[in-house]
Amino acid sequence: MDVQTKKNIALLKKELESSSVTDWKITVASITRANVYVTKDQQIEDTLESERIDISITVYKRVGDKVGESTLPIKSFKTADIKKQIMDGITICKHSLNKGYHIAPKAVSYPDVAIVDTKMVNAAKRGKLDEVCLNLVKRLTKEFKKQKSVRLSSMELHTSVHNVLILNSKGVKAEVFGTRVHLEHIITAFKGDNEQEFFNMVTYRRLSDIKIKDEVKKYSIAARHVLESTKPKKFSGKVILSSDAIHEFFTPELSASPFIMHAFARIKHMSMSRYELDKKIIPKFNCDKLTISNNPLLNYNVNAMPFDDDGVRARKLLVIKDGVFKNYISSKRYADYLGVEPTGPIGVFEMKHGSKTKSELYKSKEAMYEIVSFSSFVPNWVSGDFAAEVRLGYMIKNGKKKPFKGGMFVGNMFDMVKDMWLSKEVVKAPGYHGPAVARFENATVSGD
Amino acid sequence: MNKKELDTFKSNLSSLVNIIFKKFHYGDILFIDSVEKRITKDKESIDVNEDSDRGIKVRIYDGEKFVEWCTSNTDSSYLKKRITAFVNKTKPAKSHKPFIGASLLPTTQVNEHFTSTPKINPDTIPLKSKITKLNGFFNTISNHSKKIINTRVIYLEESETRIFATKHKALSQSISNCRVILMPIVQASTGELRYHFESFFDNGYEATNIPDAKLIKCAKVTMKMIDAKKIKPGRYTAVLSPEVTGLLAHESFGHGMEADTIYKDRAKAKSYLNLYIAPKRVSIVDNPAFEGRNGSYFFDDEGNLSKPTYLIKEGIVGTPIADLHSAHLLGITPGNNGRCESYDHKAYSRMSNTYFLAGKDKPSDMVKSVKNGIYLHYSSGGMEDPKGWGVQIQGCVGEKIKDGKLTGEFLYEIGISGYLPEILANITMVGNKLEVPGSGRCGKGHKEWVRVSEGGSHLKIEKLELA
């Protein structure tokens, strides 16, 4: 952290300590970025480097047994402006009093979770993060050029080094460096005049997490299969989720996992949770039962983190065991409301393996559908309903696979896991650690 | 930022941008200062928070590509030092091609400021009054029925100032808007929880002037979710409300007309430019100059003044919406659709307010003309497929139409899919009243969020694939 930022934080602390707030928190988030944007013919169309520091204060004001809380950004470090911001925060607190709670106390220690690519951090310190990014882009484009009947239509690589510091009036001082590598690419497969594309995006912690050969090969094949694909016929029966589709289902990108959301203490507090402690999450499981943990301690996973936004220490938490809800995921405030322990940050969705091998799941006398990728899986996290278009799937009959694209996988997530088998084999993906394959015994894909 | 501060800052940026022009033929600076204030109320709590985003982006066109540097530090002396270093570090490309942006630079100084004018400036309303109003919304909806388990009421105030500077040009705009989102929650007869949501948008605090009748209507529609069923997948005659029509325009066509997508050969629309794709009754426009909508702005993030673009004009595919670089690469006239999520994000070709133009049919006649079908009320969003022209709109709430009348029988979580040209060809009626109610954010894939709106008139579409 640079000298000026340290001075600014010290000034903020001083003003907060001398104010009439009951408690306070300072959050400092800094990000150094280097991005490369590649357009068609593998030409670089843009490079971007940035430095960002965002500082905010959260003030708490207790009035009787109630507490008001307000978070405000700090853009000016003139003493008069800081004092005004604090006073504004106190005014907001007085108008938005809620049931009382306490802020996070000082942690004894934080777990040692590895979330940093030291090569990226060192490069950023030398002002050379852009070179590291460009180097990886060159290696990726070189690998794509080797593929037949596909071309790279577009690619973006975003690398970032970030630092988070949380301080509070109870002595919390939590700081961590982390790195992220975000890769997006669009591959177009072609044959004669026909073309189809396949879009993929993924975020890792380290440059070396991108297995270049495997990544390029996997998605080039996917693009070729999309080119060969037909539209599906309407289908009801066994549907397999594998590859990207299984973790898109359990950890959707643009929505929250309903299985996790209903475990939040905040959601329970709002009377929006369908879970009850020590009760089954659905009336009956006919196949494998769900066992799900929240795990922020998996080294180098993109969702790993040693503490949450309050500075509460991270820990692995068993959320659902054999279909029974066991523990709320909770920030400090809602933990106080529900009378449970705070659980730290939301981490990796970890699901226990199932009872059947992959080969057992793929064996069936009836025709099955397999979905490997969704165009966009966005379930309704409240109800669990979804209707998601299939980006790439396969119709499986007599051991043969025929690709399809389109149609919609429809249903309700809570309803469908009642008849779901999970593979014994597990995979690790960003944000997900669980079975490689799921098979739903009674599922629907809409089509012609 | 008051006017004096704005003018001083603008003047600073104008002199800073000249550093770029000593070495390069084109460069620009964009400053963004945005603030979002949020009040969230439900039966258990009330929370008030504020977030902001402030920084500068400096761009140099090196002869082949843009090279960008961004910072959250807006101190003048710091910027001068760092921009000088950035210009010195950046090397001109070996093959220097004339850049369209350079050819459009004015020859005499252009300095303008634009501002949106809310009827009621939210800064003049005390926080206590805002909270009282939200409490009122909460109580009116929640008291409608005990079956409403909770109601989330969200109030958002967004205000932003953007300054764009290049050689001989300094533009600034201040835009504000307010939004109220109502989200009552009920327990369905099948046991799971469901919600309904409605949003109200305007330039200022007038967005909160929501009559009780509308609040009660919101509660009543929520009650319909209790017994709402899932649709049986199939093809239906559907009447789309302006909300859903807007999503069709936005997701299924608009994204495919973004010039950066077209340049990358990722858009099927490229092969249809200036050709018929829909009946003559169909026109789709993207218009950032449409006053007072969520996607409105006076100039884009590359300093181009707003004007409408016909994406489809009377059935014929029109003009792509373009950012500067994509226009340059495609050899077309630059548009006014170069937008970035934040100062430390790249500008892409992005939509603004995208809508079907109104036609001649009365919405009531459209419903009357349907023997068996579905009225689609609203949706939670969709995803683009510019290459395949596939349509994916999810989270729709619908209502059965029977013998020309709305039945009150609701359907939940409907997805719309299909092939766009087929859907457009099956539009048989176009409503006569234009509404552009959308007030959300649009992503490019799963990131790069910009505020947009969408809408249009009601559409009647035959054989629409619903699941």
PDB file of C-alpha atoms in Angstrom, chain A residues 185-398:
ATOM      1  CA  HIS A 185     -12.927 -16.713 -25.873  1.00  0.00           C
ATOM      2  CA  ILE A 186     -15.263 -17.252 -28.758  1.00  0.00           C
ATOM      3  CA  ILE A 187     -14.331 -20.006 -31.150  1.00  0.00           C
ATOM      4  CA  THR A 188     -15.999 -20.322 -34.524  1.00  0.00           C
ATOM      5  CA  ALA A 189     -16.105 -23.682 -36.266  1.00  0.00           C
ATOM      6  CA  PHE A 190     -16.594 -23.623 -40.010  1.00  0.00           C
ATOM      7  CA  LYS A 191     -17.339 -25.984 -42.853  1.00  0.00           C
ATOM      8  CA  GLY A 192     -18.048 -24.473 -46.249  1.00  0.00           C
ATOM      9  CA  ASP A 193     -20.459 -21.614 -45.729  1.00  0.00           C
ATOM     10  CA  ASN A 194     -21.662 -22.940 -42.400  1.00  0.00           C
ATOM     11  CA  GLU A 195     -20.338 -21.486 -39.199  1.00  0.00           C
ATOM     12  CA  GLN A 196     -21.223 -21.795 -35.546  1.00  0.00           C
ATOM     13  CA  GLU A 197     -19.550 -20.411 -32.479  1.00  0.00           C
ATOM     14  CA  PHE A 198     -18.914 -21.490 -28.937  1.00  0.00           C
ATOM     15  CA  PHE A 199     -18.458 -18.981 -26.124  1.00  0.00           C
ATOM     16  CA  ASN A 200     -16.598 -19.817 -22.962  1.00  0.00           C
ATOM     17  CA  MET A 201     -15.466 -17.807 -19.991  1.00  0.00           C
ATOM     18  CA  VAL A 202     -13.621 -18.844 -16.874  1.00  0.00           C
ATOM     19  CA  THR A 203     -11.857 -17.189 -13.941  1.00  0.00           C
ATOM     20  CA  TYR A 204      -8.864 -18.600 -12.108  1.00  0.00           C
ATOM     21  CA  ARG A 205      -6.423 -17.442  -9.490  1.00  0.00           C
ATOM     22  CA  ARG A 206      -3.216 -18.140 -11.371  1.00  0.00           C
ATOM     23  CA  LEU A 207      -1.925 -17.952 -14.914  1.00  0.00           C
ATOM     24  CA  SER A 208      -0.761 -21.546 -14.652  1.00  0.00           C
ATOM     25  CA  ASP A 209      -4.331 -22.674 -13.878  1.00  0.00           C
ATOM     26  CA  ILE A 210      -5.084 -22.164 -17.557  1.00  0.00           C
ATOM     27  CA  LYS A 211      -4.039 -25.452 -19.158  1.00  0.00           C
ATOM     28  CA  ILE A 212      -3.607 -23.968 -22.578  1.00  0.00           C
ATOM     29  CA  LYS A 213      -3.555 -27.123 -24.689  1.00  0.00           C
ATOM     30  CA  ASP A 214      -6.514 -28.679 -22.870  1.00  0.00           C
ATOM     31  CA  GLU A 215      -8.535 -25.455 -22.877  1.00  0.00           C
ATOM     32  CA  VAL A 216      -8.057 -24.869 -26.588  1.00  0.00           C
ATOM     33  CA  LYS A 217      -8.706 -28.501 -27.523  1.00  0.00           C
ATOM     34  CA  LYS A 218     -11.834 -28.868 -25.371  1.00  0.00           C
ATOM     35  CA  TYR A 219     -13.572 -25.787 -26.707  1.00  0.00           C
ATOM     36  CA  SER A 220     -12.488 -26.302 -30.310  1.00  0.00           C
ATOM     37  CA  ILE A 221     -14.166 -29.704 -30.169  1.00  0.00           C
ATOM     38  CA  ALA A 222     -17.231 -28.096 -28.613  1.00  0.00           C
ATOM     39  CA  ALA A 223     -17.383 -25.543 -31.427  1.00  0.00           C
ATOM     40  CA  ARG A 224     -17.126 -28.281 -34.046  1.00  0.00           C
ATOM     41  CA  HIS A 225     -19.913 -30.220 -32.388  1.00  0.00           C
ATOM     42  CA  VAL A 226     -22.122 -27.141 -32.295  1.00  0.00           C
ATOM     43  CA  LEU A 227     -21.549 -26.869 -36.041  1.00  0.00           C
ATOM     44  CA  GLU A 228     -22.711 -30.449 -36.524  1.00  0.00           C
ATOM     45  CA  SER A 229     -25.641 -30.051 -34.152  1.00  0.00           C
ATOM     46  CA  THR A 230     -29.338 -30.187 -34.901  1.00  0.00           C
ATOM     47  CA  LYS A 231     -32.276 -28.895 -32.932  1.00  0.00           C
ATOM     48  CA  PRO A 232     -33.471 -31.332 -30.282  1.00  0.00           C
ATOM     49  CA  LYS A 233     -36.785 -33.069 -30.241  1.00  0.00           C
ATOM     50  CA  LYS A 234     -38.940 -32.582 -27.168  1.00  0.00           C
ATOM     51  CA  PHE A 235     -37.719 -35.062 -24.576  1.00  0.00           C
ATOM     52  CA  SER A 236     -38.751 -36.342 -21.157  1.00  0.00           C
ATOM     53  CA  GLY A 237     -36.588 -38.898 -19.413  1.00  0.00           C
ATOM     54  CA  LYS A 238     -33.009 -39.284 -18.246  1.00  0.00           C
ATOM     55  CA  VAL A 239     -30.924 -36.160 -18.652  1.00  0.00           C
ATOM     56  CA  ILE A 240     -27.220 -36.055 -17.814  1.00  0.00           C
ATOM     57  CA  LEU A 241     -25.364 -32.887 -16.882  1.00  0.00           C
ATOM     58  CA  SER A 242     -21.591 -33.029 -17.363  1.00  0.00           C
ATOM     59  CA  SER A 243     -18.574 -30.860 -18.226  1.00  0.00           C
ATOM     60  CA  ASP A 244     -19.402 -27.157 -17.698  1.00  0.00           C
ATOM     61  CA  ALA A 245     -23.139 -27.759 -17.357  1.00  0.00           C
ATOM     62  CA  ILE A 246     -22.959 -29.474 -13.993  1.00  0.00           C
ATOM     63  CA  HIS A 247     -21.217 -26.627 -12.251  1.00  0.00           C
ATOM     64  CA  GLU A 248     -23.310 -24.053 -14.140  1.00  0.00           C
ATOM     65  CA  PHE A 249     -26.352 -25.822 -12.658  1.00  0.00           C
ATOM     66  CA  PHE A 250     -25.091 -25.837  -9.086  1.00  0.00           C
ATOM     67  CA  THR A 251     -23.168 -22.547  -9.158  1.00  0.00           C
ATOM     68  CA  PRO A 252     -24.843 -20.278 -11.722  1.00  0.00           C
ATOM     69  CA  GLU A 253     -22.829 -17.285 -12.893  1.00  0.00           C
ATOM     70  CA  LEU A 254     -25.579 -14.670 -13.085  1.00  0.00           C
ATOM     71  CA  SER A 255     -27.782 -15.821 -10.271  1.00  0.00           C
ATOM     72  CA  ALA A 256     -27.308 -17.426  -6.902  1.00  0.00           C
ATOM     73  CA  SER A 257     -27.523 -21.127  -6.257  1.00  0.00           C
ATOM     74  CA  PRO A 258     -30.955 -21.740  -4.712  1.00  0.00           C
ATOM     75  CA  PHE A 259     -29.410 -24.525  -2.587  1.00  0.00           C
ATOM     76  CA  ILE A 260     -27.054 -21.988  -1.015  1.00  0.00           C
ATOM     77  CA  MET A 261     -29.311 -18.930  -0.955  1.00  0.00           C
ATOM     78  CA  HIS A 262     -31.924 -20.611   1.191  1.00  0.00           C
ATOM     79  CA  ALA A 263     -29.151 -21.423   3.681  1.00  0.00           C
ATOM     80  CA  PHE A 264     -28.350 -17.756   4.256  1.00  0.00           C
ATOM     81  CA  ALA A 265     -29.233 -16.450   7.679  1.00  0.00           C
ATOM     82  CA  ARG A 266     -30.202 -13.138   6.088  1.00  0.00           C
ATOM     83  CA  ILE A 267     -32.740 -14.903   3.864  1.00  0.00           C
ATOM     84  CA  LYS A 268     -34.112 -16.781   6.856  1.00  0.00           C
ATOM     85  CA  HIS A 269     -34.426 -13.519   8.734  1.00  0.00           C
ATOM     86  CA  MET A 270     -36.497 -12.150   5.844  1.00  0.00           C
ATOM     87  CA  SER A 271     -38.797 -15.212   6.021  1.00  0.00           C
ATOM     88  CA  MET A 272     -37.718 -16.163   2.529  1.00  0.00           C
ATOM     89  CA  SER A 273     -35.928 -19.401   3.306  1.00  0.00           C
ATOM     90  CA  ARG A 274     -37.586 -22.763   2.692  1.00  0.00           C
ATOM     91  CA  TYR A 275     -35.087 -24.544   4.965  1.00  0.00           C
ATOM     92  CA  GLU A 276     -35.573 -25.504   8.602  1.00  0.00           C
ATOM     93  CA  LEU A 277     -32.642 -26.620  10.746  1.00  0.00           C
ATOM     94  CA  ASP A 278     -32.251 -30.404  10.984  1.00  0.00           C
ATOM     95  CA  LYS A 279     -35.082 -30.959   8.535  1.00  0.00           C
ATOM     96  CA  LYS A 280     -34.920 -32.342   4.994  1.00  0.00           C
ATOM     97  CA  ILE A 281     -34.658 -29.741   2.276  1.00  0.00           C
ATOM     98  CA  ILE A 282     -37.142 -31.722   0.170  1.00  0.00           C
ATOM     99  CA  PRO A 283     -39.630 -34.362   1.374  1.00  0.00           C
ATOM    100  CA  LYS A 284     -37.930 -37.343  -0.234  1.00  0.00           C
ATOM    101  CA  PHE A 285     -34.775 -38.349  -2.084  1.00  0.00           C
ATOM    102  CA  ASN A 286     -35.243 -41.338  -4.373  1.00  0.00           C
ATOM    103  CA  CYS A 287     -31.629 -41.468  -5.533  1.00  0.00           C
ATOM    104  CA  ASP A 288     -28.486 -39.862  -4.085  1.00  0.00           C
ATOM    105  CA  LYS A 289     -28.932 -37.463  -1.212  1.00  0.00           C
ATOM    106  CA  LEU A 290     -27.287 -34.065  -1.274  1.00  0.00           C
ATOM    107  CA  THR A 291     -24.389 -33.230   0.995  1.00  0.00           C
ATOM    108  CA  ILE A 292     -23.145 -29.690   0.414  1.00  0.00           C
ATOM    109  CA  SER A 293     -20.497 -27.625   2.184  1.00  0.00           C
ATOM    110  CA  ASN A 294     -19.399 -24.035   1.833  1.00  0.00           C
ATOM    111  CA  ASN A 295     -15.617 -24.082   1.687  1.00  0.00           C
ATOM    112  CA  PRO A 296     -13.562 -20.880   1.371  1.00  0.00           C
ATOM    113  CA  LEU A 297     -10.327 -22.689   2.249  1.00  0.00           C
ATOM    114  CA  LEU A 298      -9.589 -24.494  -1.009  1.00  0.00           C
ATOM    115  CA  ASN A 299      -6.199 -23.203  -2.064  1.00  0.00           C
ATOM    116  CA  TYR A 300      -6.108 -21.322  -5.357  1.00  0.00           C
ATOM    117  CA  ASN A 301      -9.813 -21.655  -5.992  1.00  0.00           C
ATOM    118  CA  VAL A 302     -11.304 -18.421  -7.270  1.00  0.00           C
ATOM    119  CA  ASN A 303     -13.819 -18.438  -4.402  1.00  0.00           C
ATOM    120  CA  ALA A 304     -11.249 -19.043  -1.672  1.00  0.00           C
ATOM    121  CA  MET A 305     -10.820 -16.210   0.837  1.00  0.00           C
ATOM    122  CA  PRO A 306      -9.500 -16.053   4.428  1.00  0.00           C
ATOM    123  CA  PHE A 307     -12.150 -13.661   5.784  1.00  0.00           C
ATOM    124  CA  ASP A 308     -15.471 -12.073   4.903  1.00  0.00           C
ATOM    125  CA  ASP A 309     -16.511  -8.429   4.484  1.00  0.00           C
ATOM    126  CA  ASP A 310     -16.726  -8.007   8.269  1.00  0.00           C
ATOM    127  CA  GLY A 311     -13.324  -9.556   8.939  1.00  0.00           C
ATOM    128  CA  VAL A 312     -14.798 -12.813  10.245  1.00  0.00           C
ATOM    129  CA  ARG A 313     -12.429 -15.724   9.843  1.00  0.00           C
ATOM    130  CA  ALA A 314     -13.179 -18.229   7.061  1.00  0.00           C
ATOM    131  CA  ARG A 315     -14.027 -21.823   7.808  1.00  0.00           C
ATOM    132  CA  LYS A 316     -15.448 -24.814   6.029  1.00  0.00           C
ATOM    133  CA  LEU A 317     -19.107 -25.243   6.857  1.00  0.00           C
ATOM    134  CA  LEU A 318     -21.340 -28.259   6.366  1.00  0.00           C
ATOM    135  CA  VAL A 319     -24.578 -26.781   5.046  1.00  0.00           C
ATOM    136  CA  ILE A 320     -26.613 -29.802   3.998  1.00  0.00           C
ATOM    137  CA  LYS A 321     -25.905 -33.385   5.078  1.00  0.00           C
ATOM    138  CA  ASP A 322     -27.669 -36.276   3.375  1.00  0.00           C
ATOM    139  CA  GLY A 323     -30.455 -33.931   2.375  1.00  0.00           C
ATOM    140  CA  VAL A 324     -30.878 -32.410   5.839  1.00  0.00           C
ATOM    141  CA  PHE A 325     -30.193 -28.731   6.438  1.00  0.00           C
ATOM    142  CA  LYS A 326     -27.536 -28.352   9.117  1.00  0.00           C
ATOM    143  CA  ASN A 327     -26.072 -24.826   9.259  1.00  0.00           C
ATOM    144  CA  TYR A 328     -26.848 -21.290   8.199  1.00  0.00           C
ATOM    145  CA  ILE A 329     -24.292 -19.323   6.230  1.00  0.00           C
ATOM    146  CA  SER A 330     -24.132 -16.067   8.051  1.00  0.00           C
ATOM    147  CA  SER A 331     -22.534 -12.667   8.350  1.00  0.00           C
ATOM    148  CA  LYS A 332     -22.002 -11.332  11.869  1.00  0.00           C
ATOM    149  CA  ARG A 333     -25.199  -9.295  11.882  1.00  0.00           C
ATOM    150  CA  TYR A 334     -27.515 -12.109  10.893  1.00  0.00           C
ATOM    151  CA  ALA A 335     -25.642 -14.608  13.026  1.00  0.00           C
ATOM    152  CA  ASP A 336     -26.516 -12.408  16.004  1.00  0.00           C
ATOM    153  CA  TYR A 337     -30.149 -12.273  14.900  1.00  0.00           C
ATOM    154  CA  LEU A 338     -30.459 -16.039  14.585  1.00  0.00           C
ATOM    155  CA  GLY A 339     -28.279 -16.831  17.589  1.00  0.00           C
ATOM    156  CA  VAL A 340     -25.694 -18.770  15.563  1.00  0.00           C
ATOM    157  CA  GLU A 341     -21.980 -18.356  14.919  1.00  0.00           C
ATOM    158  CA  PRO A 342     -20.908 -16.208  11.958  1.00  0.00           C
ATOM    159  CA  THR A 343     -19.472 -18.361   9.238  1.00  0.00           C
ATOM    160  CA  GLY A 344     -17.149 -16.159   7.250  1.00  0.00           C
ATOM    161  CA  PRO A 345     -17.119 -15.694   3.484  1.00  0.00           C
ATOM    162  CA  ILE A 346     -19.064 -17.530   0.839  1.00  0.00           C
ATOM    163  CA  GLY A 347     -16.579 -19.908  -0.680  1.00  0.00           C
ATOM    164  CA  VAL A 348     -16.464 -22.896  -2.965  1.00  0.00           C
ATOM    165  CA  PHE A 349     -19.623 -24.958  -3.456  1.00  0.00           C
ATOM    166  CA  GLU A 350     -18.443 -28.366  -2.333  1.00  0.00           C
ATOM    167  CA  MET A 351     -20.679 -31.345  -2.942  1.00  0.00           C
ATOM    168  CA  LYS A 352     -20.063 -34.913  -1.833  1.00  0.00           C
ATOM    169  CA  HIS A 353     -19.658 -37.553  -4.516  1.00  0.00           C
ATOM    170  CA  GLY A 354     -22.511 -39.851  -5.415  1.00  0.00           C
ATOM    171  CA  SER A 355     -22.930 -43.590  -5.431  1.00  0.00           C
ATOM    172  CA  LYS A 356     -22.570 -44.437  -9.102  1.00  0.00           C
ATOM    173  CA  THR A 357     -19.598 -44.395 -11.426  1.00  0.00           C
ATOM    174  CA  LYS A 358     -19.662 -42.311 -14.578  1.00  0.00           C
ATOM    175  CA  SER A 359     -19.841 -45.410 -16.751  1.00  0.00           C
ATOM    176  CA  GLU A 360     -22.856 -46.620 -14.768  1.00  0.00           C
ATOM    177  CA  LEU A 361     -24.585 -43.281 -15.276  1.00  0.00           C
ATOM    178  CA  TYR A 362     -23.956 -43.334 -19.015  1.00  0.00           C
ATOM    179  CA  LYS A 363     -25.268 -46.873 -19.333  1.00  0.00           C
ATOM    180  CA  SER A 364     -28.942 -47.024 -20.212  1.00  0.00           C
ATOM    181  CA  LYS A 365     -31.204 -48.991 -22.522  1.00  0.00           C
ATOM    182  CA  GLU A 366     -33.387 -45.910 -22.979  1.00  0.00           C
ATOM    183  CA  ALA A 367     -32.321 -42.886 -24.946  1.00  0.00           C
ATOM    184  CA  MET A 368     -30.864 -40.113 -22.839  1.00  0.00           C
ATOM    185  CA  TYR A 369     -29.929 -36.487 -23.303  1.00  0.00           C
ATOM    186  CA  GLU A 370     -26.639 -35.093 -22.102  1.00  0.00           C
ATOM    187  CA  ILE A 371     -26.067 -31.363 -21.627  1.00  0.00           C
ATOM    188  CA  VAL A 372     -22.464 -30.103 -21.494  1.00  0.00           C
ATOM    189  CA  SER A 373     -23.071 -26.371 -21.639  1.00  0.00           C
ATOM    190  CA  PHE A 374     -25.903 -23.888 -21.172  1.00  0.00           C
ATOM    191  CA  SER A 375     -26.240 -20.598 -23.034  1.00  0.00           C
ATOM    192  CA  SER A 376     -27.088 -19.018 -19.731  1.00  0.00           C
ATOM    193  CA  PHE A 377     -28.314 -20.804 -16.637  1.00  0.00           C
ATOM    194  CA  VAL A 378     -30.206 -18.311 -14.488  1.00  0.00           C
ATOM    195  CA  PRO A 379     -32.526 -20.030 -12.032  1.00  0.00           C
ATOM    196  CA  ASN A 380     -35.046 -18.193  -9.933  1.00  0.00           C
ATOM    197  CA  TRP A 381     -33.212 -18.498  -6.618  1.00  0.00           C
ATOM    198  CA  VAL A 382     -36.387 -18.037  -4.595  1.00  0.00           C
ATOM    199  CA  SER A 383     -38.488 -20.770  -6.170  1.00  0.00           C
ATOM    200  CA  GLY A 384     -35.764 -22.867  -7.816  1.00  0.00           C
ATOM    201  CA  ASP A 385     -37.542 -22.739 -11.196  1.00  0.00           C
ATOM    202  CA  PHE A 386     -35.487 -22.484 -14.357  1.00  0.00           C
ATOM    203  CA  ALA A 387     -35.760 -22.618 -18.158  1.00  0.00           C
ATOM    204  CA  ALA A 388     -32.291 -22.612 -19.698  1.00  0.00           C
ATOM    205  CA  GLU A 389     -31.325 -22.886 -23.332  1.00  0.00           C
ATOM    206  CA  VAL A 390     -28.855 -25.632 -24.187  1.00  0.00           C
ATOM    207  CA  ARG A 391     -25.675 -24.329 -25.800  1.00  0.00           C
ATOM    208  CA  LEU A 392     -24.416 -27.844 -26.520  1.00  0.00           C
ATOM    209  CA  GLY A 393     -25.850 -31.230 -25.709  1.00  0.00           C
ATOM    210  CA  TYR A 394     -25.927 -34.781 -27.012  1.00  0.00           C
ATOM    211  CA  MET A 395     -28.707 -37.202 -27.748  1.00  0.00           C
ATOM    212  CA  ILE A 396     -27.417 -40.594 -26.557  1.00  0.00           C
ATOM    213  CA  LYS A 397     -28.871 -43.756 -27.979  1.00  0.00           C
ATOM    214  CA  ASN A 398     -27.335 -47.212 -28.130  1.00  0.00           C
TER     215      ASN A 398
END
